[in-house]
mmCIF file of C-alpha atoms in Angstrom:
data_model
loop_
_atom_site.group_PDB
_atom_site.id
_atom_site.type_symbol
_atom_site.label_atom_id
_atom_site.label_comp_id
_atom_site.label_asym_id
_atom_site.label_seq_id
_atom_site.Cartn_x
_atom_site.Cartn_y
_atom_site.Cartn_z
ATOM 1 C CA GLY A 1 0.077 -0.063 0.103
ATOM 2 C CA ALA A 2 1.054 3.779 -0.004
ATOM 3 C CA ARG A 3 3.949 4.594 2.142
ATOM 4 C CA PHE A 4 4.846 0.892 2.874
ATOM 5 C CA VAL A 5 7.708 -0.698 0.760
ATOM 6 C CA SER A 6 9.307 -4.044 0.502
ATOM 7 C CA LEU A 7 13.001 -4.322 -0.472
ATOM 8 C CA THR A 8 14.517 -7.468 -2.206
ATOM 9 C CA GLY A 9 17.774 -8.823 -3.408
ATOM 10 C CA ASP A 10 20.749 -6.426 -3.637
ATOM 11 C CA VAL A 11 18.631 -3.456 -2.350
ATOM 12 C CA ALA A 12 17.786 -5.193 0.599
ATOM 13 C CA ARG A 13 21.300 -6.512 1.363
ATOM 14 C CA LEU A 14 22.437 -2.888 0.883
ATOM 15 C CA GLU A 15 19.920 -1.437 3.447
ATOM 16 C CA ARG A 16 21.207 -4.091 5.759
ATOM 17 C CA ALA A 17 24.948 -3.199 5.174
ATOM 18 C CA ILE A 18 24.135 0.567 5.827
ATOM 19 C CA SER A 19 22.315 -0.239 9.068
ATOM 20 C CA SER A 20 25.309 -2.437 10.250
ATOM 21 C CA TYR A 21 27.968 0.256 9.342
ATOM 22 C CA PHE A 22 26.030 2.799 11.249
ATOM 23 C CA LEU A 23 25.376 0.795 14.294
ATOM 24 C CA ASP A 24 28.996 -0.441 14.308
ATOM 25 C CA ARG A 25 30.550 2.943 13.916
ATOM 26 C CA ALA A 26 28.503 4.383 16.807
ATOM 27 C CA SER A 27 29.735 1.570 18.990
ATOM 28 C CA GLN A 28 33.209 2.353 17.964
ATOM 29 C CA LYS A 29 32.824 5.790 19.089
ATOM 30 C CA GLY A 30 31.766 4.914 22.544
ATOM 31 C CA TYR A 31 27.973 4.342 22.314
ATOM 32 C CA THR A 32 26.283 1.446 24.162
ATOM 33 C CA GLU A 33 24.293 -0.461 21.638
ATOM 34 C CA VAL A 34 20.641 -1.315 22.895
ATOM 35 C CA SER A 35 18.109 -3.401 21.463
ATOM 36 C CA PRO A 36 14.842 -1.832 22.925
ATOM 37 C CA PRO A 37 11.136 -2.515 22.953
ATOM 38 C CA LEU A 38 9.125 -1.307 19.899
ATOM 39 C CA VAL A 39 5.995 -0.714 21.876
ATOM 40 C CA VAL A 40 5.853 1.883 24.799
ATOM 41 C CA SER A 41 3.375 3.351 26.965
ATOM 42 C CA ARG A 42 1.641 6.850 26.912
ATOM 43 C CA THR A 43 3.829 7.848 29.812
ATOM 44 C CA ALA A 44 7.078 7.123 27.951
ATOM 45 C CA LEU A 45 5.897 9.258 24.895
ATOM 46 C CA GLU A 46 4.801 12.038 27.410
ATOM 47 C CA GLY A 47 8.327 11.926 28.980
ATOM 48 C CA THR A 48 10.006 12.617 25.580
ATOM 49 C CA SER A 49 7.291 15.023 24.570
ATOM 50 C CA GLN A 50 5.919 13.225 21.512
ATOM 51 C CA LEU A 51 2.717 13.318 23.518
ATOM 52 C CA PRO A 52 0.202 14.936 23.585
ATOM 53 C CA LYS A 53 1.214 17.085 20.942
ATOM 54 C CA PHE A 54 1.941 14.399 18.141
ATOM 55 C CA GLU A 55 -0.632 11.785 18.866
ATOM 56 C CA ASP A 56 -2.141 11.884 15.351
ATOM 57 C CA ASP A 57 1.205 10.955 13.969
ATOM 58 C CA LEU A 58 1.491 7.865 15.906
ATOM 59 C CA PHE A 59 0.380 4.014 15.576
ATOM 60 C CA LYS A 60 -1.639 3.286 18.465
ATOM 61 C CA ILE A 61 -2.543 -0.159 19.557
ATOM 62 C CA MET A 62 -6.258 -0.516 20.258
ATOM 63 C CA PRO A 63 -6.802 -0.841 23.894
ATOM 64 C CA ASP A 64 -9.414 -3.558 23.641
ATOM 65 C CA SER A 65 -6.481 -5.563 22.183
ATOM 66 C CA HIS A 66 -3.513 -4.606 24.183
ATOM 67 C CA THR A 67 -2.216 -2.096 26.635
ATOM 68 C CA CYS A 68 1.180 -1.274 28.206
ATOM 69 C CA ASN A 69 1.292 -1.548 32.084
ATOM 70 C CA GLY A 70 -2.267 -0.607 31.999
ATOM 71 C CA GLU A 71 -2.008 2.392 29.793
ATOM 72 C CA ASP A 72 -2.332 3.247 26.139
ATOM 73 C CA ALA A 73 0.119 1.335 24.026
ATOM 74 C CA PHE A 74 1.829 2.779 20.797
ATOM 75 C CA LEU A 75 4.397 1.790 18.247
ATOM 76 C CA ILE A 76 7.683 3.884 18.634
ATOM 77 C CA PRO A 77 7.999 6.903 16.287
ATOM 78 C CA THR A 78 11.979 6.674 17.142
ATOM 79 C CA ALA A 79 14.264 4.718 19.444
ATOM 80 C CA GLU A 80 14.714 8.112 21.204
ATOM 81 C CA VAL A 81 11.501 7.042 23.434
ATOM 82 C CA PRO A 82 12.438 3.905 24.730
ATOM 83 C CA LEU A 83 16.430 4.814 24.905
ATOM 84 C CA THR A 84 15.809 8.026 26.990
ATOM 85 C CA ASN A 85 13.079 6.351 29.200
ATOM 86 C CA MET A 86 15.427 3.672 30.308
ATOM 87 C CA HIS A 87 16.443 5.973 33.229
ATOM 88 C CA ALA A 88 12.998 7.680 33.814
ATOM 89 C CA GLY A 89 12.424 8.490 37.313
ATOM 90 C CA ALA A 90 16.215 7.548 38.162
ATOM 91 C CA ILE A 91 18.807 9.433 40.204
ATOM 92 C CA LEU A 92 22.342 8.930 38.405
ATOM 93 C CA GLU A 93 25.423 9.819 39.703
ATOM 94 C CA GLU A 94 27.516 12.589 38.115
ATOM 95 C CA SER A 95 30.533 10.234 37.588
ATOM 96 C CA GLU A 96 28.193 7.946 35.379
ATOM 97 C CA LEU A 97 27.642 10.729 32.826
ATOM 98 C CA PRO A 98 27.498 11.164 29.813
ATOM 99 C CA ILE A 99 25.736 8.158 28.950
ATOM 100 C CA SER A 100 25.750 7.332 25.346
ATOM 101 C CA TYR A 101 23.311 4.855 23.552
ATOM 102 C CA CYS A 102 22.712 3.840 19.990
ATOM 103 C CA ALA A 103 19.955 1.571 18.520
ATOM 104 C CA LEU A 104 18.777 0.201 15.267
ATOM 105 C CA THR A 105 15.031 0.203 15.072
ATOM 106 C CA PRO A 106 12.095 0.405 12.876
ATOM 107 C CA CYS A 107 10.214 3.681 13.324
ATOM 108 C CA PHE A 108 6.313 3.954 12.705
ATOM 109 C CA ARG A 109 4.947 7.359 11.679
ATOM 110 C CA ALA A 110 1.349 7.879 10.548
ATOM 111 C CA GLU A 111 2.674 11.027 8.643
ATOM 112 C CA ALA A 112 -0.490 12.864 9.628
ATOM 113 C CA GLY A 113 -0.797 16.283 7.562
ATOM 114 C CA SER A 114 1.560 14.935 4.761
ATOM 115 C CA TYR A 115 -1.332 14.237 2.436
ATOM 116 C CA GLY A 116 -0.221 14.160 -1.193
ATOM 117 C CA ARG A 117 3.483 14.780 -0.364
ATOM 118 C CA ASP A 118 6.113 12.099 -1.230
ATOM 119 C CA THR A 119 3.575 9.294 -1.697
ATOM 120 C CA ARG A 120 5.976 7.109 -3.787
ATOM 121 C CA GLY A 121 9.401 5.818 -3.221
ATOM 122 C CA LEU A 122 11.390 5.817 0.093
ATOM 123 C CA ILE A 123 11.434 9.195 1.264
ATOM 124 C CA ARG A 124 8.496 9.349 3.488
ATOM 125 C CA THR A 125 7.074 5.933 4.667
ATOM 126 C CA HIS A 126 4.972 4.578 7.500
ATOM 127 C CA GLN A 127 7.819 2.324 8.610
ATOM 128 C CA PHE A 128 11.490 2.801 8.142
ATOM 129 C CA TYR A 129 14.721 2.092 9.827
ATOM 130 C CA LYS A 130 16.790 4.365 11.607
ATOM 131 C CA VAL A 131 20.035 4.446 14.029
ATOM 132 C CA GLU A 132 19.236 6.603 16.797
ATOM 133 C CA LEU A 133 21.834 8.328 18.997
ATOM 134 C CA VAL A 134 21.085 9.369 22.539
ATOM 135 C CA LYS A 135 23.190 11.182 25.185
ATOM 136 C CA ILE A 136 22.256 11.863 28.841
ATOM 137 C CA THR A 137 24.510 14.619 30.245
ATOM 138 C CA THR A 138 25.190 17.335 32.700
ATOM 139 C CA ALA A 139 24.034 21.003 31.982
ATOM 140 C CA GLU A 140 27.801 22.047 31.914
ATOM 141 C CA THR A 141 28.579 19.492 29.135
ATOM 142 C CA SER A 142 25.425 19.369 27.153
ATOM 143 C CA ALA A 143 26.518 21.850 24.577
ATOM 144 C CA ASP A 144 29.764 20.079 23.931
ATOM 145 C CA GLU A 145 28.010 16.703 23.761
ATOM 146 C CA HIS A 146 25.569 17.955 21.360
ATOM 147 C CA GLU A 147 28.167 19.243 18.898
ATOM 148 C CA LYS A 148 30.071 15.708 19.332
ATOM 149 C CA LEU A 149 26.716 13.857 18.393
ATOM 150 C CA THR A 150 25.969 16.114 15.396
ATOM 151 C CA ARG A 151 29.594 15.750 14.242
ATOM 152 C CA HIS A 152 29.436 11.889 14.493
ATOM 153 C CA ALA A 153 26.391 12.011 11.972
ATOM 154 C CA GLN A 154 28.237 14.365 9.815
ATOM 155 C CA GLU A 155 31.116 11.932 9.513
ATOM 156 C CA CYS A 156 28.897 9.022 8.377
ATOM 157 C CA LEU A 157 27.769 11.117 5.543
ATOM 158 C CA GLU A 158 31.358 12.312 4.636
ATOM 159 C CA GLU A 159 32.617 8.682 4.751
ATOM 160 C CA LEU A 160 29.970 7.711 2.430
ATOM 161 C CA LYS A 161 30.721 10.556 0.222
ATOM 162 C CA ILE A 162 27.210 11.929 0.460
ATOM 163 C CA PRO A 163 26.963 15.497 -0.205
ATOM 164 C CA TYR A 164 25.051 17.411 2.401
ATOM 165 C CA ARG A 165 24.497 20.631 4.331
ATOM 166 C CA LYS A 166 24.292 21.416 7.922
ATOM 167 C CA MET A 167 21.461 23.803 9.076
ATOM 168 C CA ARG A 168 21.063 25.492 12.321
ATOM 169 C CA LEU A 169 17.223 25.798 12.863
ATOM 170 C CA CYS A 170 15.679 29.089 14.085
ATOM 171 C CA SER A 171 13.539 29.301 17.207
ATOM 172 C CA GLY A 172 10.372 29.133 14.983
ATOM 173 C CA ASP A 173 11.443 25.760 13.396
ATOM 174 C CA VAL A 174 12.961 23.899 16.476
ATOM 175 C CA GLY A 175 10.735 21.211 17.629
ATOM 176 C CA PHE A 176 8.681 21.514 20.782
ATOM 177 C CA SER A 177 10.975 20.063 23.260
ATOM 178 C CA ALA A 178 14.331 21.262 21.729
ATOM 179 C CA GLN A 179 16.366 24.366 22.763
ATOM 180 C CA HIS A 180 18.892 23.878 19.770
ATOM 181 C CA CYS A 181 18.709 21.831 16.728
ATOM 182 C CA TYR A 182 20.859 20.950 13.871
ATOM 183 C CA ASP A 183 19.452 19.330 10.545
ATOM 184 C CA LEU A 184 21.575 17.512 8.383
ATOM 185 C CA GLU A 185 20.163 17.572 4.648
ATOM 186 C CA ALA A 186 21.699 15.077 1.857
ATOM 187 C CA TRP A 187 21.684 16.140 -1.713
ATOM 188 C CA LEU A 188 19.446 14.067 -3.947
ATOM 189 C CA PRO A 189 20.150 14.446 -7.695
ATOM 190 C CA SER A 190 16.890 12.935 -8.904
ATOM 191 C CA THR A 191 14.926 15.885 -7.148
ATOM 192 C CA GLY A 192 17.353 18.388 -7.279
ATOM 193 C CA GLU A 193 16.946 19.289 -3.625
ATOM 194 C CA TYR A 194 18.411 18.743 -0.283
ATOM 195 C CA ARG A 195 16.419 16.555 1.996
ATOM 196 C CA GLU A 196 16.618 15.767 5.754
ATOM 197 C CA ILE A 197 18.568 12.840 6.712
ATOM 198 C CA SER A 198 19.473 13.646 10.243
ATOM 199 C CA SER A 199 18.182 15.903 13.182
ATOM 200 C CA CYS A 200 20.181 16.359 16.069
ATOM 201 C CA SER A 201 18.528 18.083 19.163
ATOM 202 C CA ASN A 202 19.522 19.207 22.600
ATOM 203 C CA THR A 203 16.494 19.358 24.614
ATOM 204 C CA GLY A 204 18.104 20.963 27.605
ATOM 205 C CA ASP A 205 16.223 19.506 30.973
ATOM 206 C CA PHE A 206 12.860 19.525 29.064
ATOM 207 C CA GLN A 207 12.538 15.734 28.588
ATOM 208 C CA ALA A 208 14.377 15.149 31.998
ATOM 209 C CA ARG A 209 11.858 17.278 33.907
ATOM 210 C CA ARG A 210 9.006 15.400 32.395
ATOM 211 C CA MET A 211 10.407 12.220 33.324
ATOM 212 C CA ALA A 212 12.032 12.893 36.598
ATOM 213 C CA LEU A 213 15.546 12.079 35.239
ATOM 214 C CA ARG A 214 18.121 13.577 37.528
ATOM 215 C CA TYR A 215 21.769 12.980 38.865
ATOM 216 C CA ARG A 216 23.534 13.906 41.964
ATOM 217 C CA PRO A 217 26.490 16.122 41.428
ATOM 218 C CA ALA A 218 29.933 15.104 42.768
ATOM 219 C CA PRO A 219 30.524 16.555 46.406
ATOM 220 C CA ALA A 220 32.652 19.521 46.315
ATOM 221 C CA ALA A 221 36.030 19.264 48.248
ATOM 222 C CA ASP A 222 35.278 20.751 51.808
ATOM 223 C CA ALA A 223 38.483 22.151 53.555
ATOM 224 C CA ASN A 224 36.699 21.577 57.008
ATOM 225 C CA ALA A 225 35.543 18.098 56.369
ATOM 226 C CA ASP A 226 38.425 16.424 58.099
ATOM 227 C CA GLU A 227 38.109 18.944 61.269
ATOM 228 C CA PRO A 228 36.616 16.827 64.286
ATOM 229 C CA LYS A 229 33.352 17.871 65.845
ATOM 230 C CA LYS A 230 32.849 18.138 69.595
ATOM 231 C CA GLY A 231 33.346 14.747 71.163
ATOM 232 C CA GLY A 232 36.020 13.803 68.600
ATOM 233 C CA LYS A 233 33.698 12.860 65.666
ATOM 234 C CA LYS A 234 34.453 14.010 62.159
ATOM 235 C CA LYS A 235 31.771 15.920 60.331
ATOM 236 C CA LYS A 236 29.875 14.033 57.628
ATOM 237 C CA ALA A 237 29.855 15.734 54.223
ATOM 238 C CA LYS A 238 26.509 16.630 52.937
ATOM 239 C CA LYS A 239 25.325 15.029 49.864
ATOM 240 C CA PRO A 240 24.497 17.548 47.132
ATOM 241 C CA LYS A 241 20.830 17.597 46.122
ATOM 242 C CA PRO A 242 19.878 15.962 42.706
ATOM 243 C CA VAL A 243 19.627 18.226 39.838
ATOM 244 C CA LEU A 244 17.922 17.666 36.413
ATOM 245 C CA CYS A 245 19.988 16.063 33.589
ATOM 246 C CA HIS A 246 20.131 17.247 29.897
ATOM 247 C CA THR A 247 19.196 14.873 27.131
ATOM 248 C CA ILE A 248 20.382 14.993 23.417
ATOM 249 C CA ASN A 249 19.227 12.958 20.660
ATOM 250 C CA GLY A 250 19.766 12.623 16.705
ATOM 251 C CA SER A 251 19.728 10.229 13.905
ATOM 252 C CA GLY A 252 23.113 8.527 13.083
ATOM 253 C CA LEU A 253 21.573 8.118 10.241
ATOM 254 C CA ALA A 254 18.029 7.602 8.702
ATOM 255 C CA VAL A 255 18.780 4.241 6.836
ATOM 256 C CA GLY A 256 15.947 4.611 4.158
ATOM 257 C CA ARG A 257 17.141 7.956 2.910
ATOM 258 C CA THR A 258 20.685 7.078 3.009
ATOM 259 C CA LEU A 259 19.887 4.266 0.975
ATOM 260 C CA VAL A 260 18.252 6.694 -1.555
ATOM 261 C CA ALA A 261 21.217 8.793 -1.516
ATOM 262 C CA VAL A 262 23.753 6.000 -2.063
ATOM 263 C CA LEU A 263 21.812 4.502 -4.943
ATOM 264 C CA GLU A 264 21.586 7.726 -6.603
#
């Protein structure tokens, strides 16, 4: 049907090779590979801010068929959702950060509001493979980690010799949850235009606040910590209060659109 495709033979093998290349490259760069669930709950999607705004763009599982922990269940629109939610409600230690995850999954999108656009070919489909990159960081390091993640996606394009451009989005184009976003757009000769192949976003503490994802800063060195109190007992250093993490995500890369660029 429209927006669903089947690949066979050499093209199917090329898609698998591209997927493995992106995943292996991310692992070599220090990302921990994850095989996450493809069905998530409403709470998980609210945590990463796909809900409530983008519900029409999601594939929902009928509640009289199945639910997820008693909640509405959905197919994932991106691996960002299960990867970031792995630490929902957690208090991490600063020494654990940054955490870097990568995952290859199918992504499911209804493409609501795109009627009549890209109805043929591999550019806009209801199901497509993507390697997702996710980082959980401190506020102080999130800007640098965002640049590193974006640069990783750029290197994938450069190693495949795909012409592209890097676009820094203005505030009116940045997604609902992001505070800073780069789009990487690959050149497609057949249509004579650049098309998005990766979007790399720094969401700051927006997602972390929604899913209660925090970390405890390392205690500052206290010059008086070793001074004994009255009675000869040493002072016990106070633990710093937990603060919100920052989360970063991006495609590294969208496999279907990379396949198109490589074939062209």
